[in-house]
Short mmCIF file of C-alpha atoms in Angstrom, two decimals:
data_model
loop_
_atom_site.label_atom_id
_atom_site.label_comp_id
_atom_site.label_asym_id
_atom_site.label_seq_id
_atom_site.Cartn_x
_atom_site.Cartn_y
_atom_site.Cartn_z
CA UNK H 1 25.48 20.62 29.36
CA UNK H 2 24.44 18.78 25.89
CA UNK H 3 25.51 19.81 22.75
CA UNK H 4 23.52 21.79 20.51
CA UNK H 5 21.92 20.22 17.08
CA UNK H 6 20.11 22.50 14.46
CA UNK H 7 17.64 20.28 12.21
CA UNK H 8 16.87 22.29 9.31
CA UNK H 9 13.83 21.43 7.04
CA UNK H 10 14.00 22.54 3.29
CA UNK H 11 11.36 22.56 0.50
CA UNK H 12 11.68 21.24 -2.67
CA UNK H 13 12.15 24.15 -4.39
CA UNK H 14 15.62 25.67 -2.76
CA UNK H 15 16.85 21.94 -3.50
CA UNK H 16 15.81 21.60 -6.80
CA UNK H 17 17.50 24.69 -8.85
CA UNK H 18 21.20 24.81 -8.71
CA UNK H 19 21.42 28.60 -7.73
CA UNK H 20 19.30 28.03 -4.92
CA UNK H 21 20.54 24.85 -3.82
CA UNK H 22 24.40 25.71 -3.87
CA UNK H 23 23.21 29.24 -1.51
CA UNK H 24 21.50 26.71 1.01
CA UNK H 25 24.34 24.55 1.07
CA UNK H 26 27.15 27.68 1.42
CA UNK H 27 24.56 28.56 4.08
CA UNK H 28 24.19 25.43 5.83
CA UNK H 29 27.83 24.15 5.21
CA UNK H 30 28.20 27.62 7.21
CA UNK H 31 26.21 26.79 10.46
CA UNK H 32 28.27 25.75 13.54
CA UNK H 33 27.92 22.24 15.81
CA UNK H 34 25.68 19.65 14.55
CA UNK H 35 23.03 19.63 12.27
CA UNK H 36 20.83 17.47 10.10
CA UNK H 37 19.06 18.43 6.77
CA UNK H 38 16.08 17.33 5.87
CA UNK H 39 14.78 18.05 2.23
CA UNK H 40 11.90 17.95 -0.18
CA UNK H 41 11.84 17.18 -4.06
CA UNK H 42 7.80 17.26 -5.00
CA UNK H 43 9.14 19.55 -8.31
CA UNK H 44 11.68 16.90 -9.58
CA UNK H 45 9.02 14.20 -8.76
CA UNK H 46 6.68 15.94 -10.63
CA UNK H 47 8.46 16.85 -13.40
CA UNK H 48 9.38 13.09 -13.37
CA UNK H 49 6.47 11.47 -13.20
CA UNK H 50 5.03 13.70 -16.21
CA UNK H 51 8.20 12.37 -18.20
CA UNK H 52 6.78 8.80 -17.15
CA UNK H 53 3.67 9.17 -18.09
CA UNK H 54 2.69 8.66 -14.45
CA UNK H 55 -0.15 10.80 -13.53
CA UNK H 56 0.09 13.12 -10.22
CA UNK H 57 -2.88 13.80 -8.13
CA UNK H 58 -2.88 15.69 -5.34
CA UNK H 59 -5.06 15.56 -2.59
CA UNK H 60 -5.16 18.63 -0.01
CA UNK H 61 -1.90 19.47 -1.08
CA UNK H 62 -0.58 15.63 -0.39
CA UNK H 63 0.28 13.34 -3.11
CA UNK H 64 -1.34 10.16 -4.10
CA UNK H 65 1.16 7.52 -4.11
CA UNK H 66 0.52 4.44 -5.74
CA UNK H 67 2.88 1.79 -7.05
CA UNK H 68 4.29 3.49 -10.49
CA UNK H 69 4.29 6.88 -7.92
CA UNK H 70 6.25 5.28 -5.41
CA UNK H 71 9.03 3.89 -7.57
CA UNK H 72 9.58 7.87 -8.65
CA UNK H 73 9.44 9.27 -5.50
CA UNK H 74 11.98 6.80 -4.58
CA UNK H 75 14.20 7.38 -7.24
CA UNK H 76 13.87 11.29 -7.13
CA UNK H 77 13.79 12.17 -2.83
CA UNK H 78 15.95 8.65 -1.83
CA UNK H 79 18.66 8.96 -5.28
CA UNK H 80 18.75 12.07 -7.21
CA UNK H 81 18.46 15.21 -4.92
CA UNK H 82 19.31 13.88 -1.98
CA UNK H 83 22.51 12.04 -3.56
CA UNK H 84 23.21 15.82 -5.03
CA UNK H 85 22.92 17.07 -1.52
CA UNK H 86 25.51 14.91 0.30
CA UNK H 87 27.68 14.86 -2.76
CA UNK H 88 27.39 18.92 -2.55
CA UNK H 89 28.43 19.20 1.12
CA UNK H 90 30.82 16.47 0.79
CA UNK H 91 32.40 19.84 -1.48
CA UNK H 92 32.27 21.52 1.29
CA UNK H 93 33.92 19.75 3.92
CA UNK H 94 30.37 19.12 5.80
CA UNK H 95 30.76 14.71 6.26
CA UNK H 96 27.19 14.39 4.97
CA UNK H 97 25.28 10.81 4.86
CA UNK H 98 22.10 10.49 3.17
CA UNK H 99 19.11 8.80 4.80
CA UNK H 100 15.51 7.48 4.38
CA UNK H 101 13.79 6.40 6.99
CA UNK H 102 14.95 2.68 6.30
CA UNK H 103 18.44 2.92 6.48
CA UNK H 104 19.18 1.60 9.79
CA UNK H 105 15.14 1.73 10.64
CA UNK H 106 15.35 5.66 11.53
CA UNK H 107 12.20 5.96 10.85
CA UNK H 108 9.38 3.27 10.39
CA UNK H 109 5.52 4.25 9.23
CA UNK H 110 2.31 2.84 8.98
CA UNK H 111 0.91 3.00 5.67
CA UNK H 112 -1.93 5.63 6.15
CA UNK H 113 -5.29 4.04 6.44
CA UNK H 114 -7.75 4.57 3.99
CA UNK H 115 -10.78 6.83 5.26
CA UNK H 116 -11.97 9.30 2.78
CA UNK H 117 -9.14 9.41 0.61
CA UNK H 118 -6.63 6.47 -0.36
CA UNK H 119 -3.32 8.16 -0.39
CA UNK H 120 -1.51 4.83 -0.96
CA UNK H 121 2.20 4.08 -0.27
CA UNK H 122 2.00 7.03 1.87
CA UNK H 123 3.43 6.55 5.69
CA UNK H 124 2.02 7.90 9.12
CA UNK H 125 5.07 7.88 11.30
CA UNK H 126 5.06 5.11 14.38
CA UNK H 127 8.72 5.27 15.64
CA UNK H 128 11.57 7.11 15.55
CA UNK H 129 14.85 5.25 16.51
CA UNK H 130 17.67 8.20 16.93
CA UNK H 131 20.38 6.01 18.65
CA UNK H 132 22.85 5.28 15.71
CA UNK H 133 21.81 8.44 14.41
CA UNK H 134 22.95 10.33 17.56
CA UNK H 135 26.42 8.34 17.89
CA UNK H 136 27.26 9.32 13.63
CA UNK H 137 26.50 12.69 14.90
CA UNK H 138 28.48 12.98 17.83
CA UNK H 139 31.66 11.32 15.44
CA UNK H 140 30.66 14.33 13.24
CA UNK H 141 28.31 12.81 10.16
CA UNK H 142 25.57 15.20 9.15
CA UNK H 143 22.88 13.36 8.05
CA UNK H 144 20.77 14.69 4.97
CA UNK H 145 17.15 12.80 5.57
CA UNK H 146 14.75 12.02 2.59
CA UNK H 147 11.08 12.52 3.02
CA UNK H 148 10.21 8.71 2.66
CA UNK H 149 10.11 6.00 5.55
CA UNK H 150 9.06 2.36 5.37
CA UNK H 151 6.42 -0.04 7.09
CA UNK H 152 9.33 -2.87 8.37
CA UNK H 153 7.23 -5.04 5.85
CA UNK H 154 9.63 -4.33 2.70
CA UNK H 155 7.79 -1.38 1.10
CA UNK H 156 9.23 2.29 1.46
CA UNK H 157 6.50 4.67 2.35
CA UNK H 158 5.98 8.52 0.97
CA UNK H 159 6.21 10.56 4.08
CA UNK H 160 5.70 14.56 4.40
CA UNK H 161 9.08 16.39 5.09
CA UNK H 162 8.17 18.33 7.77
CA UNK H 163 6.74 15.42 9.52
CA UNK H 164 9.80 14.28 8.88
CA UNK H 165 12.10 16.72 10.32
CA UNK H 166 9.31 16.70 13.37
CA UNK H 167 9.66 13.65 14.53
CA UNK H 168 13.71 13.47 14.08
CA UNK H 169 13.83 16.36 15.93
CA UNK H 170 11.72 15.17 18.68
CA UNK H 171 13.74 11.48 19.08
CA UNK H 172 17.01 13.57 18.89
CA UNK H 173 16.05 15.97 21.66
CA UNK H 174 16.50 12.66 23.96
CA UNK H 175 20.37 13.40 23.13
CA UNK H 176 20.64 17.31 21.86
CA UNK H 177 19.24 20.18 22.77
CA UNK H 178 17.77 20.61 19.52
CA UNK H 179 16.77 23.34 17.35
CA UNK H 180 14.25 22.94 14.57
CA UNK H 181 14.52 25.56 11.53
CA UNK H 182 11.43 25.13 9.11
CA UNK H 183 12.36 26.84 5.64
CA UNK H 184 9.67 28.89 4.46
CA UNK H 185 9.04 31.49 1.20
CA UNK H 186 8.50 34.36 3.46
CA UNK H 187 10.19 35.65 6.45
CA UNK H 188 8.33 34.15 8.76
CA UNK H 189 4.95 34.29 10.49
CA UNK H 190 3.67 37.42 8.87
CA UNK H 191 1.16 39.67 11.11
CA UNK H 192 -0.20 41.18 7.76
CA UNK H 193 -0.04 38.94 4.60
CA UNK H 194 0.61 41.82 2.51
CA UNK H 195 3.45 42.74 4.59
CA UNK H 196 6.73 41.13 4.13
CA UNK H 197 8.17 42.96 6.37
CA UNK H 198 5.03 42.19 9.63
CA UNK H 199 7.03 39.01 11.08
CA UNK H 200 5.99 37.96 14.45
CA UNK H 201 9.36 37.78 16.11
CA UNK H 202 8.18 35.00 18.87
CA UNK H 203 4.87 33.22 19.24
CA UNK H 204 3.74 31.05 22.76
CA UNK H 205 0.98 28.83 23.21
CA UNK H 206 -1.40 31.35 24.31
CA UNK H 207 -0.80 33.93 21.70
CA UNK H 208 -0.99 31.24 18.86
CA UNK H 209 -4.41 31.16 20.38
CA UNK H 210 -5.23 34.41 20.11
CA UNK H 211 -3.98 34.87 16.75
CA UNK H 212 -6.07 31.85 14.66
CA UNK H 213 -9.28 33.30 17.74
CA UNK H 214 -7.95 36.74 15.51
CA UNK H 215 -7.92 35.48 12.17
CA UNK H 216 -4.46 36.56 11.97
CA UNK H 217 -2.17 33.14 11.36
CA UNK H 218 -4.87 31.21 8.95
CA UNK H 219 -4.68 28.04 6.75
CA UNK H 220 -1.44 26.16 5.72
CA UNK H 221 0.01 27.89 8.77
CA UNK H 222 -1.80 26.48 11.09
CA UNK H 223 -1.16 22.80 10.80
CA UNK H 224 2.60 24.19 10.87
CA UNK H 225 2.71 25.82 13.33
CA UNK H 226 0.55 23.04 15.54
CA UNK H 227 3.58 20.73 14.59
CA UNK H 228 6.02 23.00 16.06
CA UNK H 229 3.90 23.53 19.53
CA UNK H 230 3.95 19.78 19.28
CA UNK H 231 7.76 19.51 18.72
CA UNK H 232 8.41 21.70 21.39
CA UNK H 233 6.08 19.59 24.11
CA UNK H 234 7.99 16.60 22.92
CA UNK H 235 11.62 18.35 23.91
CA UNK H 236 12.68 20.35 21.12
CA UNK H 237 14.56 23.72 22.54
CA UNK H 238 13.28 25.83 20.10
CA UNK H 239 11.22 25.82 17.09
CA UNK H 240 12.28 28.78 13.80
CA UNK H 241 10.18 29.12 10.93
CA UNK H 242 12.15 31.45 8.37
CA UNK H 243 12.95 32.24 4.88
CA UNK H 244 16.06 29.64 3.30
CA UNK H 245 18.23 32.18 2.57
CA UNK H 246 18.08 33.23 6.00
CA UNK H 247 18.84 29.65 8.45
CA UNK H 248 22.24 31.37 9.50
CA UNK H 249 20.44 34.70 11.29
CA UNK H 250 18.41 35.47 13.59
CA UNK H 251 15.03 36.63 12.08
CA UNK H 252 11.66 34.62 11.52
CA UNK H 253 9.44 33.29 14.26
CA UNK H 254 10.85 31.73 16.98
CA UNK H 255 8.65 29.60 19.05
CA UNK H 256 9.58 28.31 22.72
CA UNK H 257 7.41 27.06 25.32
CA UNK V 1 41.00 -13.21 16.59
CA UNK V 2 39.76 -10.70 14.14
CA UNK V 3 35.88 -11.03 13.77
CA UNK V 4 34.48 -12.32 10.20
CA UNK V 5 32.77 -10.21 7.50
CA UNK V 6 31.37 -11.64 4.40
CA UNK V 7 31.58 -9.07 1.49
CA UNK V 8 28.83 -9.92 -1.24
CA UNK V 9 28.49 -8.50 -4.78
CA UNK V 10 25.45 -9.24 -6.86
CA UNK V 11 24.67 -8.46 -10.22
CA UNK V 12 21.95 -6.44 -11.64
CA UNK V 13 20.10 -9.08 -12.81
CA UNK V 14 19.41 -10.74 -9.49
CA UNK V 15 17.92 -7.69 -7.77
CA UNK V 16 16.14 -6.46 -10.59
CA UNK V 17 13.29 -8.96 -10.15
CA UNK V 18 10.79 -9.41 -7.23
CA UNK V 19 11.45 -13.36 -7.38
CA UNK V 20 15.27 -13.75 -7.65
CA UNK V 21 15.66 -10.33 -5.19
CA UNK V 22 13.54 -11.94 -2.57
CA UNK V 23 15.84 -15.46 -3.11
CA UNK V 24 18.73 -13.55 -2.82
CA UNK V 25 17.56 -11.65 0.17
CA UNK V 26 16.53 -14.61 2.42
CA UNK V 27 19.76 -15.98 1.60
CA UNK V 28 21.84 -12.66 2.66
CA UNK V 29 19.63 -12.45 5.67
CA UNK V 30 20.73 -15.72 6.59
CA UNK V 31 24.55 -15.42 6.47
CA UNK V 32 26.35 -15.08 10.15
CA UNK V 33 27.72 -12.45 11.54
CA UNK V 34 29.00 -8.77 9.86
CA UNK V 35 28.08 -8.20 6.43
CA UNK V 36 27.64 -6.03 3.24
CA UNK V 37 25.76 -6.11 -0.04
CA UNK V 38 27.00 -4.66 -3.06
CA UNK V 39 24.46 -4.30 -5.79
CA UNK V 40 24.54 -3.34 -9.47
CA UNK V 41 21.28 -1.98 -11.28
CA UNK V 42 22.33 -1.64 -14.96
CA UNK V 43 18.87 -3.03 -16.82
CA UNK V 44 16.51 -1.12 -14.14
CA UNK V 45 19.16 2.39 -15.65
CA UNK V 46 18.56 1.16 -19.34
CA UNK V 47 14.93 0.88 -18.90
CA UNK V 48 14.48 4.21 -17.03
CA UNK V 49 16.78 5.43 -20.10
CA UNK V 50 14.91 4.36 -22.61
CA UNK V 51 11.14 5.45 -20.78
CA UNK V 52 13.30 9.02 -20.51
CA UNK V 53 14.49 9.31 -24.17
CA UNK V 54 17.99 9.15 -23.15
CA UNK V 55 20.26 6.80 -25.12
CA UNK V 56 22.15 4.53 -23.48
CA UNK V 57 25.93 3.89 -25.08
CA UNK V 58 28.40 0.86 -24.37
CA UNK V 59 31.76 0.42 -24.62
CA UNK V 60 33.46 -2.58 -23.73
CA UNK V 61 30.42 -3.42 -21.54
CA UNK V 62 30.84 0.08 -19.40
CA UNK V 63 28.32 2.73 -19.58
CA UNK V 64 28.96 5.90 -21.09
CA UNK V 65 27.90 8.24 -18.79
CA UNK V 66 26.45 11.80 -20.07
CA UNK V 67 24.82 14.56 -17.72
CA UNK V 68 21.68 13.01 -18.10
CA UNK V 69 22.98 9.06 -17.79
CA UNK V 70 24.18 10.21 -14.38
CA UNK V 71 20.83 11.60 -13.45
CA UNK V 72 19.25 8.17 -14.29
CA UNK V 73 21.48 5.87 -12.53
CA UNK V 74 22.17 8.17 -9.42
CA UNK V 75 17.66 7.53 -9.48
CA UNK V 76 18.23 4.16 -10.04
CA UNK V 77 21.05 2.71 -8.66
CA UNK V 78 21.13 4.94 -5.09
CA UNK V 79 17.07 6.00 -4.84
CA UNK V 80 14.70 2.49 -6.47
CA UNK V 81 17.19 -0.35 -6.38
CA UNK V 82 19.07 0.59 -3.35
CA UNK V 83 16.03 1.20 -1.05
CA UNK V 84 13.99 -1.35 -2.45
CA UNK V 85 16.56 -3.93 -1.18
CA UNK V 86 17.14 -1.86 2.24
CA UNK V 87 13.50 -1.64 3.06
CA UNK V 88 13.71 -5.50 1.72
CA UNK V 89 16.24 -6.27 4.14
CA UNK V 90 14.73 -4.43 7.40
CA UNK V 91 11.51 -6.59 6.70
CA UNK V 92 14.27 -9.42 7.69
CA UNK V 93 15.49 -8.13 10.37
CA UNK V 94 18.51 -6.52 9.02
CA UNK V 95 19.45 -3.59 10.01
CA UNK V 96 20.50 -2.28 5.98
CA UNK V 97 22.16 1.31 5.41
CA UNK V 98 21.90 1.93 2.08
CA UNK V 99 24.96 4.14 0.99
CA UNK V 100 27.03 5.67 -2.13
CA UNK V 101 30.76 6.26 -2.21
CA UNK V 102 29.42 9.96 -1.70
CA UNK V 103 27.51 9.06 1.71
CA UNK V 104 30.18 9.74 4.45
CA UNK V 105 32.93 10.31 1.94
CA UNK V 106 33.26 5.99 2.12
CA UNK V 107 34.32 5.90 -1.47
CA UNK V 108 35.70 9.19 -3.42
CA UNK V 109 36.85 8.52 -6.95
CA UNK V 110 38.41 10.63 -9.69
CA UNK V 111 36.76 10.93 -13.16
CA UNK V 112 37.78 8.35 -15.71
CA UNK V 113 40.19 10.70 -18.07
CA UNK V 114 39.56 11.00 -21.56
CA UNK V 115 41.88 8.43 -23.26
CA UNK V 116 40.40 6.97 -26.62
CA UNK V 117 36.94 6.75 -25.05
CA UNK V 118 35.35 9.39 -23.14
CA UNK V 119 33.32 7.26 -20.48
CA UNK V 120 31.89 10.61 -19.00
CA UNK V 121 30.67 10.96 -15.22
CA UNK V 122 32.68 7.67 -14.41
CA UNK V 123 34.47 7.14 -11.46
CA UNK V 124 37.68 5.31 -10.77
CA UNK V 125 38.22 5.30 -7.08
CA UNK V 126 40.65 6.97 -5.56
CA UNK V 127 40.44 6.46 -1.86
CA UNK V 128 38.19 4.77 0.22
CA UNK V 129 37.76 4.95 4.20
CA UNK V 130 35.94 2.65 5.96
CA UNK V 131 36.76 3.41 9.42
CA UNK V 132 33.01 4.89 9.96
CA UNK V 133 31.99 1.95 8.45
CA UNK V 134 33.46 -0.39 10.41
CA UNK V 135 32.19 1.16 14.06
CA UNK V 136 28.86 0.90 11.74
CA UNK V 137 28.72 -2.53 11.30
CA UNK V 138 30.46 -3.26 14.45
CA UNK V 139 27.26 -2.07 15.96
CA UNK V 140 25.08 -4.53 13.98
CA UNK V 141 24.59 -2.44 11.01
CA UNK V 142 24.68 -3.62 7.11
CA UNK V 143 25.65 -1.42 4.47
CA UNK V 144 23.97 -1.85 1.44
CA UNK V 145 26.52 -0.11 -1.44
CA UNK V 146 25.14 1.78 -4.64
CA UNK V 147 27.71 1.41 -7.42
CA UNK V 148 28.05 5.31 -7.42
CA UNK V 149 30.84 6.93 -6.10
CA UNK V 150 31.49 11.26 -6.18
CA UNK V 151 34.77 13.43 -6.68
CA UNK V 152 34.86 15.52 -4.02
CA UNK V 153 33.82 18.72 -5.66
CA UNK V 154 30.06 17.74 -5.78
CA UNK V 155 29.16 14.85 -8.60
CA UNK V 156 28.50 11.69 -8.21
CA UNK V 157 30.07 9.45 -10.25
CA UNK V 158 29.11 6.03 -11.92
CA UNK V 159 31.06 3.27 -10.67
CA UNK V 160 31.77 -0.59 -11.51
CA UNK V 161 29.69 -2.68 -8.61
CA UNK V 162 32.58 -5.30 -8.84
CA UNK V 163 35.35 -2.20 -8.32
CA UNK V 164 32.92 -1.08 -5.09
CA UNK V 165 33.12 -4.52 -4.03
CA UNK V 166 36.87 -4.85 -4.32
CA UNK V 167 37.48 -1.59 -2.88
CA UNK V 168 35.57 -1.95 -0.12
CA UNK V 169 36.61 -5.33 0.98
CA UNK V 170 40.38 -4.43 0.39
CA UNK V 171 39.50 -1.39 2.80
CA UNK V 172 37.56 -3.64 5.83
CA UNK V 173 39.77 -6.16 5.77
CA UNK V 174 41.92 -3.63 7.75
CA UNK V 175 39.48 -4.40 10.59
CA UNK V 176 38.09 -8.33 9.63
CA UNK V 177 38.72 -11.08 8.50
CA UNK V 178 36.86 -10.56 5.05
CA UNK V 179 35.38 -12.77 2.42
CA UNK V 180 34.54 -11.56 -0.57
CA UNK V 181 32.21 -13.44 -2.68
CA UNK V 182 31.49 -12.65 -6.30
CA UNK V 183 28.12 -13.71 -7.83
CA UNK V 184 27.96 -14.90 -11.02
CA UNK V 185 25.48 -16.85 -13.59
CA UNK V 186 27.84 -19.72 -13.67
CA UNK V 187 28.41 -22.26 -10.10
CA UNK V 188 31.67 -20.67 -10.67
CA UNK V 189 34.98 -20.88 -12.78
CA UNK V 190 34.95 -23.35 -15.38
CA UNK V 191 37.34 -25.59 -17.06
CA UNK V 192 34.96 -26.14 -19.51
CA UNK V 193 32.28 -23.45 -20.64
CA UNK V 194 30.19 -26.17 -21.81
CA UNK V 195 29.67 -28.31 -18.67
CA UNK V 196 28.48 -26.44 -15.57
CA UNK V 197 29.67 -28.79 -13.30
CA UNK V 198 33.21 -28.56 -14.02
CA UNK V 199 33.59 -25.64 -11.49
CA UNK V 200 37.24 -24.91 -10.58
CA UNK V 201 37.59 -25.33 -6.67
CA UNK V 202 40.69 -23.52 -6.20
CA UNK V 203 42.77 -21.69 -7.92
CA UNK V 204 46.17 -19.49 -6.89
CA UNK V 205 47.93 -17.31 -8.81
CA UNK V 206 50.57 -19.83 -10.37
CA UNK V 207 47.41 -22.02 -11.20
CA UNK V 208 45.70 -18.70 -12.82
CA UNK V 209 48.77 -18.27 -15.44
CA UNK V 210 48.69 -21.42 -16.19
CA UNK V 211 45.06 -21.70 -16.92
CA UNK V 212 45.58 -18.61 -18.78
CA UNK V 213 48.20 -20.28 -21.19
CA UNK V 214 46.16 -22.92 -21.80
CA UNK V 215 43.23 -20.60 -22.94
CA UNK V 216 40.97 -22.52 -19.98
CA UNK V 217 40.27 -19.17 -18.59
CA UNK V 218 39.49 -16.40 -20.85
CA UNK V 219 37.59 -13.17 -21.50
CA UNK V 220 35.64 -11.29 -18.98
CA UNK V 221 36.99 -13.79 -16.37
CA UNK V 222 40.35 -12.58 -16.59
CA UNK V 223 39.49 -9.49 -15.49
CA UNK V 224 37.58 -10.90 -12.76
CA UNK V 225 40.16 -12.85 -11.39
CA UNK V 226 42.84 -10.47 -11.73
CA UNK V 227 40.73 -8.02 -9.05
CA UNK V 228 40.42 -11.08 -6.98
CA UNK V 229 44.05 -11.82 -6.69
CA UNK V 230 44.24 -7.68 -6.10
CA UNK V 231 42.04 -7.99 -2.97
CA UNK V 232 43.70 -11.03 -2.13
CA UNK V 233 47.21 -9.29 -1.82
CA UNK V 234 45.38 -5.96 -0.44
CA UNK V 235 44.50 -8.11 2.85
CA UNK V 236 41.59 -9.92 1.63
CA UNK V 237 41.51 -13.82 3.11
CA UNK V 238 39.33 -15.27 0.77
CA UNK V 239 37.50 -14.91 -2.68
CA UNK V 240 34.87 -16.78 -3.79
CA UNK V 241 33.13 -16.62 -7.39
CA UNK V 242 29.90 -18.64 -6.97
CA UNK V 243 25.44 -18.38 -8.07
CA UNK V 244 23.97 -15.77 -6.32
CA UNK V 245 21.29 -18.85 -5.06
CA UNK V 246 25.04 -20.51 -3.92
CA UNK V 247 25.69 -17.73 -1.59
CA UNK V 248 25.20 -19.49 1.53
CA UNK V 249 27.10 -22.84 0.23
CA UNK V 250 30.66 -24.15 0.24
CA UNK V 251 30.49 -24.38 -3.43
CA UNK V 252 32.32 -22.18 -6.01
CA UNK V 253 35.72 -21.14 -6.74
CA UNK V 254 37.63 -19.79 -4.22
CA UNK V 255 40.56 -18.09 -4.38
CA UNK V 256 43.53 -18.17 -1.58
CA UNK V 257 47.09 -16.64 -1.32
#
């Protein structure tokens, strides 16, 4: 039988505030087996750039990275939170080692073409290499994954966290039987908008159909939720999109094949 | 036979520009067999400082390091220096982990008490383990250290690049056969600060005091030395004190048992 693996995908804004951040990692510190974390930042690189005097533009909710954009995001997702991460589970016993997608070429991306919009050092994922990653795991390292990559060219790419925790989820399921926990603001795919409390316990294929046919699950969720159909074709066990406070139960939306 | 790894610290300096970093990054590329970079990153955090508003204090050529000190180089030195020379290195086919004391609990340190200078978030280290390390680069993979370190209870800490250097070697050369080359902006020691050339080829500990009598060697170099004889009697073979564009060479001073 293979070992479990929980990969659990975190916003920015859990990581980012220190009463939110040291709940996640009492939480995740908490879960059993192995895990990976894989984290945001867009606040601090905000608030960053803005100190810089580096302008932010956002694009359909994706930021433009040029040069002076990419050194920050750098510094900010690659040094300070996720270096505040591993040093907080280090403090709790979890053996965490940060990552980008360049340290040991986890994860190399093509710098996304330019159609309508020039997003700039941003990175499309091409290849996921899990082998190393799978043996540190196995000797008990937890890695803590920042949402940048690189194009095996010398330049480290800005790459979306989710797609992120997508795709290392989907090369570890080659090793794991994996589980893939997206961290959300509400408590999971809601039925009614208005209703915290309307969570869709479990969602398949068909009814995902059915409910965007329904107008039920609209916008930002359905991209989301397209990744984690996608996830799940590509091997991942199960797919959980929940609130952060929450990784360690057994609410949200679970979605299986 | 124990297998060879080449231990090389580089200055700030060096990796702080495109044309000296890309030098120094051919050269490390080509080196044989197992190896690991240590890098420093101290004018990149003073620039970053001073674009932030936050002042940055010396004593004794050490950084005092405040709250928000930390914040910059934990940005600097771990996030824009360290993956800029990972991503760097992957473009030559070098399979780079960047890493922190913090990442995989390699290097934990205990901050610098208050004596008659409070140095802040400073880290002297305390205990390093490098048997995750070694499998590491066993398996073909180069670590690529951040002169940060943490304490165990969730802060990083700022650390001397020459101390992670020492430290590190001292700790692998329980598993190879370890060189451990300093770079510096001289060929290497000299008998006489006014003529390059006169580069010391050798020098053991009896030939140290003496040079120290005679006032030959003096300053920061004592220092320097004196943490090269350290790593030398911690298990070290050999350490060598040489240009960072001399890295490849037989040139320098070297220092035996």
């Amino acid at each position: 039988m293979r070992e479990k693996l929980t990969v659990i995908k975190v916003g920015g804004k859990i990581v980012e505030e220190d009463a939110t951040l040291n709940r996640l990692l009492d939480d995740f510190a908490a879960i059993g087996g192995h895990k990976v974390l894989v984290h945001g930042g867009g606040r601090s690189a905000t608030k960053l750039a803005t100190q810089l005097g580096v302008e932010s533009k956002m694009v359909n909710g994706r930021r433009i990275t040029d040069a002076e954009t990419l050194k920050v995001v750098t510094m900010v997702y690659g040094g300070l939170v996720n270096k505040n991460i591993v040093a907080g589970l280090q403090a709790r016993g979890v053996n965490a080692l940060g990552l980008t997608g360049a340290d040991m070429n986890v994860i190399r991306s093509v710098k996304r073409p330019v159609q309508e919009v020039d997003y700039g050092f941003v990175g499309d994922v091409e290849k996921v290499d899990a082998s190393l990653l799978s043996d540190l795991i196995h000797k008990g390292v937890v890695p803590v994954m920042a949402p940048l990559t690189h194009d095996g060219k010398g330049h480290m790419l800005n790459t979306n966290a989710d797609t992120i925790a997508g795709e290392t989820a989907k090369a570890l399921s080659e090793f794991f039987d994996v589980t893939l926990v997206f961290c959300f603001e509400k408590k999971g795919v809601l039925r009614d908008e208005n209703d915290d409390d309307s969570v869709i316990p479990q969602i398949t294929p068909d009814e995902f159909r059915c409910y965007v046919e329904d107008g039920v699950i609209q916008g930002g969720m359905i991209p989301k939720l397209e990744n984690s159909f996608a996830a799940i074709h590509a091997g991942v066990t199960e797919v959980v999109i929940t609130l952060a406070t929450a990784i360690n139960g057994n609410g949200g939306t679970r979605i299986k094949k």
